[in-house]
Amino acid sequence: MNNIICACGHENPEGTVLCGNCGRPLTKEAKNQKLADMRYEGTARRSQTYNKSIIDKIWNFFSSVKIGITIIVAILVAAAIGTILPQVLYVPATTEADIAAYYERVYGTFGKIYYELGLSDLYGSWWFQTLIGMLGISLIVASLDRFIPLYKSLKKQRTKRHESFMKRQRLYAQGENILGENSLAKSEEKLKELRYKVTREDGALLAEKGRFARWGPYVNHVGLIIFLFGVMLRALPGFYVDETMWIREGETRAIPEAPGFYLESKEFILETYDKATEDEVFGEAIDRVGTIASNYQTDVVLYKKPEEALPGQTDDLKEVKKESIQVNHPLKFEGYSVFQMDFRLDELKTMHFKLSNKASGETLGDLAIDLVNPETSYDVGKGSKVELLGYYPDFSGFENGEPQTKSPVPNNPAFLVKMFTPETPEGETSFVAIKQTVEPLGDNEFKLEFQNVDTRDVSGLTIRKDKTLWILALGGLLFMIGVAQGSYFNHRRIWIHESTEGHLVVAAHTNKNWFGVKKELDQVTEAAQLPPYIDQHDTEGQELKEDGEKSS
Amino acid sequence: MAQTKQKRFILRTIILSVLVFAIVYTIYNNATKEKVEVLGIGDEAPDFTLVDLNGEEHRLSDYKGQGVFLNFWGTWCKPCAKEMPAMDRQYETFKEQGVQILAVNIAQSDFEVQQFASQYGLDFPIVIDKTKSVMEAYNIDPLPTTLLINPEGKIEQIVRGEMTEQDIAGFMEQIRPE
C-alpha cells in the first residue's frame, strides 16, 4: 500500500485528494483545479484503499454509490412492472395451480411469464427481496466507507491550513491587514456573536458551525436500515399476524394465530341512519342514497384457555372480557387487535315446519330444526313425531340417488325425514328442501310444511398483531431527522490567516447555502475590516461538482 | 499496517456475513411461511383432546407408542368421503399392529357426523373439533389433510388431498411401531 506523504510531512492513505493535515492538494488533478473539491474533505473513500481479497472486492462493489443507485432503479422498475397486472392478492384463485392457470388464461403468454417471474407476487418473490437486501448492504457499506473518514478528518482538522488550500476555496480574500494585531480578535468577537465555534493557533483562526449537518445523510441511512430491519422481522414467526376469521352469532371459535384465545360472537349489529332522528340537512342525502350505514358492530366475548388445557378442550374457558367491536374500535388483547371488517346478514339458523295432513289440511303440530345442531327425533305432539334421517346443509342435487351437500354452510338446507302419526304408525319418508318436496317411497298422507326461519348474522373479523410497528416508526423518525439535519442546517467554516507579509488571507466554505455564509462573512469583513472577498465560483465560471454528501 | 489490514478484513467479513445471513434467513422464512407456517416434518405433533361420537375423550399423547393416522375431514368434502371407506378397511388390518386412526371433523353437528359414520359404517374414532382450535393448531388448510404421526409423537409426513387405498396402506406401514 502506498501512502502519500505531503510536503508538510503528513502521511495520507492512497486516494486522498487533500492532505488531512494542511489541506494541500495531493493529486495532479487537484493541483490543476482552481477550486478544491471539498467532498468528504478530500479524504480517501475507505474502500478505495484496499482491493486485494474477494471480501474487499465485494465490499467495494457495495460501497459504490453508482451500484446503490442502480439497485434503487432496479427496485423502482420492478415495482412499476408489478403494477401492470393485478397482484396475487386480487386474483380470484387460492391454490398455486389455480393462480398459475388464471394468469395464463386471462393474460395469455405475457401473464404466464409474469407469473413465472414472480411479478404476480412481487414483494414475496425471492429476487425482489434479494434486491431490497442488497440495497440494505449498499446503504450500510457505503455509509461506513464515507462516514468514518469524514468524521475522523473533521475531528482532527487543523486550524492553520496551507495557502494552496485557502486559495482553492470558493470564497477567498487576500489583502491588507488594516487593524493589524486586532484583526483576529475583532473577527473572533464577531464570529462568536454569530455563534461560530472559534479556535486560534499562532496567527490563524478557524471558525466553524453546524458541523452536525454533515451527519444528516448518515442519520437518514441509519433510519432506513432500521426500517428495513423492522420489515425483515415481519417474516419471523410471532412478530406479525394478519388473519381473517368468519364467526357466526352464537359460535365460539379459536382465534387464528392467537394460540389459546377464543372468541364468541354474541351479536352482529348493523345500524343505519334514520331520516326521522337525524338532522334535517341529512334528509336529502338519505333520500338520495337510500340506506346509509351508521354502525357495524360485533358484540363478542374473549376467552382464554387455562394454562394446562390443550387445544380442543373448551369446557373450562376463562372469560377475559366482553367487548363491542366497531369499525376503528378493535378488540385489543396481548398485542393483538381484532377489527370489524366484513359481515353477511341473515344466514339460516333455525327452520320451522308444521306437520299437516295433505288432504284435510289439518295441523298435527310444529317443529323447529336447529341447523347448527339438528336432533335425530322431534316430538310433534298428539302422538306424532318426525325422525331426521339425513341433513344436507347446502343441498346441490342427487348423485346415485344420494342427496349431496356442497358445503357445511346452510345455504340451501334439505332434510330426509320420516313422519310418524297415529294414522301412519309405519312412518312416511319425505325429502324436504326449500321449494321442493320429494316423496321417494310413494305418495304420503302427511307433509312437512315450511313455516318460517330464524336467521343469524356472520361477522368478518381481521386479527392483527404487529410488534414491528415501533421499529418502523423509529426508523421513519430517524429518517426524517436525518433529512432535516442535512437540509436545514449547513456546515460553515471560515479561515483567517495572518500571512508573513502583514497581509490577511480569508477563506470560507459551506456544504450548502453559499448565500448564508456570504452574509455572515460580510458582517465579519465589516467588523474586522477584512479584505473584501471574491466568489471564485462566479469569477471562474467553473462548474463545481455537486456535493455528493448532500443527497441521501 | 498489516495488523490493521487483517483487522479490517475480519471486520468486513463479519459485517458482510451477518448481512447476507439476515437476508437469506428472511427470504427463506418468507418463502416457507405460507406453506408450513408452524408445523414441519419431524416436529412434535401438538397435543390435543377432543371428544368422539360416543362421548369418549381422545388425547393424542395417550397414543404414544402407537402410530397415529390423523385425518381432518368434513362431510361435504367429496374426496374425504371417498377415502374414508378405504381408511376403515386398512384400519381393520392395522389396528392390531398399533396404528390408530383419529378422524377430526371440522366443526359440524353431531347429527351430520353420526349420520355419515353410520352410512359408511366407520369403526375408527371420529372426533369433532367444535371450535376449530385443533385445526388452528395444525394449520389445516385444504380438506382432507392427513398427518402421519410416528410412535414417538413426531410428524412423519403431511398429506394434503385425497389418498388411494394403496397410499393409505403404505402410510400406515410407515408409522407402524416396530
JSON list of C-alpha atoms in Angstrom, two decimals, chain A residues 1 3 46-47 49-50 52-53 55-56 58-60 62 126 129-130 133-134 137 140-141 144-145 232 234-237 240 243 252-257 262 310-315 371-376 388-393 399 402 404-408, chain B residues 1 4-5 8-17 19-20 22-23 25-31 33 35 37-38 46-51 57 59-61 75-78 106-112 114-115 119-120 128-134 136-137 139:
[
{"chain": "A", "resi": 1, "resn": "MET", "atom": "CA", "xyz": [0.00, 0.00, 0.00]},
{"chain": "A", "resi": 3, "resn": "ASN", "atom": "CA", "xyz": [0.86, 6.20, 1.37]},
{"chain": "A", "resi": 46, "resn": "ARG", "atom": "CA", "xyz": [-12.04, 3.75, 2.62]},
{"chain": "A", "resi": 47, "resn": "SER", "atom": "CA", "xyz": [-12.74, 1.07, 0.10]},
{"chain": "A", "resi": 49, "resn": "THR", "atom": "CA", "xyz": [-7.64, 1.90, -0.20]},
{"chain": "A", "resi": 50, "resn": "TYR", "atom": "CA", "xyz": [-7.62, -1.85, -0.43]},
{"chain": "A", "resi": 52, "resn": "LYS", "atom": "CA", "xyz": [-6.96, -7.31, -2.59]},
{"chain": "A", "resi": 53, "resn": "SER", "atom": "CA", "xyz": [-9.15, -10.12, -1.33]},
{"chain": "A", "resi": 55, "resn": "ILE", "atom": "CA", "xyz": [-14.12, -9.71, 0.57]},
{"chain": "A", "resi": 56, "resn": "ASP", "atom": "CA", "xyz": [-12.55, -6.36, -0.34]},
{"chain": "A", "resi": 58, "resn": "ILE", "atom": "CA", "xyz": [-17.47, -7.42, -2.58]},
{"chain": "A", "resi": 59, "resn": "TRP", "atom": "CA", "xyz": [-17.13, -4.58, -0.11]},
{"chain": "A", "resi": 60, "resn": "ASN", "atom": "CA", "xyz": [-16.02, -2.18, -2.85]},
{"chain": "A", "resi": 62, "resn": "PHE", "atom": "CA", "xyz": [-21.43, -2.30, -2.39]},
{"chain": "A", "resi": 126, "resn": "TRP", "atom": "CA", "xyz": [-37.12, -14.04, -3.70]},
{"chain": "A", "resi": 129, "resn": "GLN", "atom": "CA", "xyz": [-36.33, -9.42, -1.53]},
{"chain": "A", "resi": 130, "resn": "THR", "atom": "CA", "xyz": [-32.74, -10.00, -2.60]},
{"chain": "A", "resi": 133, "resn": "GLY", "atom": "CA", "xyz": [-31.38, -6.85, 0.91]},
{"chain": "A", "resi": 134, "resn": "MET", "atom": "CA", "xyz": [-28.66, -5.65, -1.45]},
{"chain": "A", "resi": 137, "resn": "ILE", "atom": "CA", "xyz": [-25.97, -3.83, 2.35]},
{"chain": "A", "resi": 140, "resn": "ILE", "atom": "CA", "xyz": [-24.51, 0.18, 5.34]},
{"chain": "A", "resi": 141, "resn": "VAL", "atom": "CA", "xyz": [-21.25, -0.33, 3.47]},
{"chain": "A", "resi": 144, "resn": "LEU", "atom": "CA", "xyz": [-19.45, 3.30, 6.75]},
{"chain": "A", "resi": 145, "resn": "ASP", "atom": "CA", "xyz": [-16.93, 3.94, 4.00]},
{"chain": "A", "resi": 232, "resn": "MET", "atom": "CA", "xyz": [-37.39, -8.13, 7.94]},
{"chain": "A", "resi": 234, "resn": "ARG", "atom": "CA", "xyz": [-42.18, -9.39, 9.98]},
{"chain": "A", "resi": 235, "resn": "ALA", "atom": "CA", "xyz": [-41.10, -12.58, 8.27]},
{"chain": "A", "resi": 236, "resn": "LEU", "atom": "CA", "xyz": [-40.24, -14.19, 11.59]},
{"chain": "A", "resi": 237, "resn": "PRO", "atom": "CA", "xyz": [-42.92, -16.08, 13.50]},
{"chain": "A", "resi": 240, "resn": "TYR", "atom": "CA", "xyz": [-46.57, -10.09, 12.56]},
{"chain": "A", "resi": 243, "resn": "GLU", "atom": "CA", "xyz": [-55.51, -13.09, 9.57]},
{"chain": "A", "resi": 252, "resn": "THR", "atom": "CA", "xyz": [-67.17, -19.86, 19.78]},
{"chain": "A", "resi": 253, "resn": "ARG", "atom": "CA", "xyz": [-64.06, -20.13, 17.67]},
{"chain": "A", "resi": 254, "resn": "ALA", "atom": "CA", "xyz": [-60.32, -20.35, 18.18]},
{"chain": "A", "resi": 255, "resn": "ILE", "atom": "CA", "xyz": [-58.71, -17.10, 17.07]},
{"chain": "A", "resi": 256, "resn": "PRO", "atom": "CA", "xyz": [-56.30, -17.76, 14.20]},
{"chain": "A", "resi": 257, "resn": "GLU", "atom": "CA", "xyz": [-52.63, -17.26, 15.09]},
{"chain": "A", "resi": 262, "resn": "TYR", "atom": "CA", "xyz": [-61.22, -17.99, 21.73]},
{"chain": "A", "resi": 310, "resn": "LEU", "atom": "CA", "xyz": [-54.94, -28.50, 25.32]},
{"chain": "A", "resi": 311, "resn": "PRO", "atom": "CA", "xyz": [-56.41, -27.43, 22.01]},
{"chain": "A", "resi": 312, "resn": "GLY", "atom": "CA", "xyz": [-59.86, -28.98, 21.75]},
{"chain": "A", "resi": 313, "resn": "GLN", "atom": "CA", "xyz": [-60.53, -28.66, 25.48]},
{"chain": "A", "resi": 314, "resn": "THR", "atom": "CA", "xyz": [-63.09, -25.93, 25.62]},
{"chain": "A", "resi": 315, "resn": "ASP", "atom": "CA", "xyz": [-65.21, -26.72, 28.66]},
{"chain": "A", "resi": 371, "resn": "LEU", "atom": "CA", "xyz": [-79.48, -26.20, 11.61]},
{"chain": "A", "resi": 372, "resn": "VAL", "atom": "CA", "xyz": [-76.43, -25.90, 13.80]},
{"chain": "A", "resi": 373, "resn": "ASN", "atom": "CA", "xyz": [-77.32, -28.84, 15.90]},
{"chain": "A", "resi": 374, "resn": "PRO", "atom": "CA", "xyz": [-80.09, -30.95, 14.41]},
{"chain": "A", "resi": 375, "resn": "GLU", "atom": "CA", "xyz": [-81.63, -33.70, 16.52]},
{"chain": "A", "resi": 376, "resn": "THR", "atom": "CA", "xyz": [-82.47, -37.21, 15.43]},
{"chain": "A", "resi": 388, "resn": "LEU", "atom": "CA", "xyz": [-84.46, -36.94, 10.90]},
{"chain": "A", "resi": 389, "resn": "LEU", "atom": "CA", "xyz": [-82.65, -39.40, 8.60]},
{"chain": "A", "resi": 390, "resn": "GLY", "atom": "CA", "xyz": [-80.43, -37.01, 6.77]},
{"chain": "A", "resi": 391, "resn": "TYR", "atom": "CA", "xyz": [-79.43, -33.35, 6.79]},
{"chain": "A", "resi": 392, "resn": "TYR", "atom": "CA", "xyz": [-77.79, -31.62, 3.80]},
{"chain": "A", "resi": 393, "resn": "PRO", "atom": "CA", "xyz": [-76.95, -28.03, 4.70]},
{"chain": "A", "resi": 399, "resn": "GLU", "atom": "CA", "xyz": [-75.87, -38.36, -7.07]},
{"chain": "A", "resi": 402, "resn": "GLU", "atom": "CA", "xyz": [-77.89, -39.82, -2.65]},
{"chain": "A", "resi": 404, "resn": "GLN", "atom": "CA", "xyz": [-75.34, -34.17, -1.81]},
{"chain": "A", "resi": 405, "resn": "THR", "atom": "CA", "xyz": [-74.16, -31.11, 0.06]},
{"chain": "A", "resi": 406, "resn": "LYS", "atom": "CA", "xyz": [-71.50, -28.86, -1.39]},
{"chain": "A", "resi": 407, "resn": "SER", "atom": "CA", "xyz": [-70.52, -27.05, 1.79]},
{"chain": "A", "resi": 408, "resn": "PRO", "atom": "CA", "xyz": [-71.17, -27.15, 5.53]},
{"chain": "B", "resi": 1, "resn": "MET", "atom": "CA", "xyz": [-0.15, -1.75, 9.00]},
{"chain": "B", "resi": 4, "resn": "THR", "atom": "CA", "xyz": [-4.89, -3.08, 10.67]},
{"chain": "B", "resi": 5, "resn": "LYS", "atom": "CA", "xyz": [-5.34, -4.69, 7.29]},
{"chain": "B", "resi": 8, "resn": "ARG", "atom": "CA", "xyz": [-10.25, -4.65, 8.54]},
{"chain": "B", "resi": 9, "resn": "PHE", "atom": "CA", "xyz": [-10.54, -7.89, 6.61]},
{"chain": "B", "resi": 10, "resn": "ILE", "atom": "CA", "xyz": [-12.08, -9.67, 9.58]},
{"chain": "B", "resi": 11, "resn": "LEU", "atom": "CA", "xyz": [-14.45, -6.80, 10.30]},
{"chain": "B", "resi": 12, "resn": "ARG", "atom": "CA", "xyz": [-15.62, -6.62, 6.71]},
{"chain": "B", "resi": 13, "resn": "THR", "atom": "CA", "xyz": [-16.10, -10.36, 6.56]},
{"chain": "B", "resi": 14, "resn": "ILE", "atom": "CA", "xyz": [-18.17, -10.29, 9.74]},
{"chain": "B", "resi": 15, "resn": "ILE", "atom": "CA", "xyz": [-20.36, -7.38, 8.61]},
{"chain": "B", "resi": 16, "resn": "LEU", "atom": "CA", "xyz": [-20.97, -8.89, 5.18]},
{"chain": "B", "resi": 17, "resn": "SER", "atom": "CA", "xyz": [-21.73, -12.36, 6.53]},
{"chain": "B", "resi": 19, "resn": "LEU", "atom": "CA", "xyz": [-25.98, -9.04, 6.46]},
{"chain": "B", "resi": 20, "resn": "VAL", "atom": "CA", "xyz": [-26.06, -11.90, 3.98]},
{"chain": "B", "resi": 22, "resn": "ALA", "atom": "CA", "xyz": [-30.06, -11.89, 7.68]},
{"chain": "B", "resi": 23, "resn": "ILE", "atom": "CA", "xyz": [-31.19, -11.56, 4.08]},
{"chain": "B", "resi": 25, "resn": "TYR", "atom": "CA", "xyz": [-32.92, -16.07, 6.51]},
{"chain": "B", "resi": 26, "resn": "THR", "atom": "CA", "xyz": [-35.62, -13.51, 5.73]},
{"chain": "B", "resi": 27, "resn": "ILE", "atom": "CA", "xyz": [-36.12, -14.75, 2.21]},
{"chain": "B", "resi": 28, "resn": "TYR", "atom": "CA", "xyz": [-36.21, -18.36, 3.39]},
{"chain": "B", "resi": 29, "resn": "ASN", "atom": "CA", "xyz": [-38.76, -17.51, 6.05]},
{"chain": "B", "resi": 30, "resn": "ASN", "atom": "CA", "xyz": [-40.93, -15.60, 3.61]},
{"chain": "B", "resi": 31, "resn": "ALA", "atom": "CA", "xyz": [-40.78, -18.41, 1.09]},
{"chain": "B", "resi": 33, "resn": "LYS", "atom": "CA", "xyz": [-44.24, -19.03, 5.65]},
{"chain": "B", "resi": 35, "resn": "LYS", "atom": "CA", "xyz": [-46.79, -23.46, 3.35]},
{"chain": "B", "resi": 37, "resn": "GLU", "atom": "CA", "xyz": [-46.14, -21.86, 9.00]},
{"chain": "B", "resi": 38, "resn": "VAL", "atom": "CA", "xyz": [-45.71, -23.71, 12.26]},
{"chain": "B", "resi": 46, "resn": "PRO", "atom": "CA", "xyz": [-49.19, -30.62, 19.06]},
{"chain": "B", "resi": 47, "resn": "ASP", "atom": "CA", "xyz": [-51.16, -32.43, 21.72]},
{"chain": "B", "resi": 48, "resn": "PHE", "atom": "CA", "xyz": [-54.95, -32.04, 21.86]},
{"chain": "B", "resi": 49, "resn": "THR", "atom": "CA", "xyz": [-58.01, -33.65, 23.32]},
{"chain": "B", "resi": 50, "resn": "LEU", "atom": "CA", "xyz": [-61.30, -34.00, 21.53]},
{"chain": "B", "resi": 51, "resn": "VAL", "atom": "CA", "xyz": [-64.47, -35.91, 22.25]},
{"chain": "B", "resi": 57, "resn": "GLU", "atom": "CA", "xyz": [-62.21, -38.29, 25.16]},
{"chain": "B", "resi": 59, "resn": "ARG", "atom": "CA", "xyz": [-55.92, -37.30, 23.81]},
{"chain": "B", "resi": 60, "resn": "LEU", "atom": "CA", "xyz": [-53.20, -37.51, 21.21]},
{"chain": "B", "resi": 61, "resn": "SER", "atom": "CA", "xyz": [-50.40, -38.07, 23.72]},
{"chain": "B", "resi": 75, "resn": "THR", "atom": "CA", "xyz": [-68.98, -34.49, 5.40]},
{"chain": "B", "resi": 76, "resn": "TRP", "atom": "CA", "xyz": [-69.34, -32.10, 2.47]},
{"chain": "B", "resi": 77, "resn": "CYS", "atom": "CA", "xyz": [-65.84, -32.88, 1.21]},
{"chain": "B", "resi": 78, "resn": "LYS", "atom": "CA", "xyz": [-66.09, -35.42, -1.60]},
{"chain": "B", "resi": 106, "resn": "ILE", "atom": "CA", "xyz": [-64.20, -29.66, 11.37]},
{"chain": "B", "resi": 107, "resn": "ALA", "atom": "CA", "xyz": [-66.94, -28.10, 13.50]},
{"chain": "B", "resi": 108, "resn": "GLN", "atom": "CA", "xyz": [-70.00, -29.89, 12.13]},
{"chain": "B", "resi": 109, "resn": "SER", "atom": "CA", "xyz": [-73.04, -31.01, 14.06]},
{"chain": "B", "resi": 110, "resn": "ASP", "atom": "CA", "xyz": [-73.11, -34.34, 15.89]},
{"chain": "B", "resi": 111, "resn": "PHE", "atom": "CA", "xyz": [-76.04, -35.35, 13.75]},
{"chain": "B", "resi": 112, "resn": "GLU", "atom": "CA", "xyz": [-74.26, -34.92, 10.44]},
{"chain": "B", "resi": 114, "resn": "GLN", "atom": "CA", "xyz": [-73.07, -39.54, 13.21]},
{"chain": "B", "resi": 115, "resn": "GLN", "atom": "CA", "xyz": [-75.14, -39.95, 10.09]},
{"chain": "B", "resi": 119, "resn": "GLN", "atom": "CA", "xyz": [-73.81, -44.50, 6.44]},
{"chain": "B", "resi": 120, "resn": "TYR", "atom": "CA", "xyz": [-70.27, -45.63, 5.69]},
{"chain": "B", "resi": 128, "resn": "ILE", "atom": "CA", "xyz": [-65.36, -33.17, 16.30]},
{"chain": "B", "resi": 129, "resn": "ASP", "atom": "CA", "xyz": [-63.29, -30.01, 16.55]},
{"chain": "B", "resi": 130, "resn": "LYS", "atom": "CA", "xyz": [-66.15, -27.71, 17.57]},
{"chain": "B", "resi": 131, "resn": "THR", "atom": "CA", "xyz": [-64.11, -24.53, 17.97]},
{"chain": "B", "resi": 132, "resn": "LYS", "atom": "CA", "xyz": [-61.65, -25.26, 15.15]},
{"chain": "B", "resi": 133, "resn": "SER", "atom": "CA", "xyz": [-58.85, -24.92, 17.69]},
{"chain": "B", "resi": 134, "resn": "VAL", "atom": "CA", "xyz": [-57.13, -28.16, 16.71]},
{"chain": "B", "resi": 136, "resn": "GLU", "atom": "CA", "xyz": [-55.83, -23.90, 14.02]},
{"chain": "B", "resi": 137, "resn": "ALA", "atom": "CA", "xyz": [-53.05, -25.59, 15.96]},
{"chain": "B", "resi": 139, "resn": "ASN", "atom": "CA", "xyz": [-52.82, -25.06, 10.46]}
]
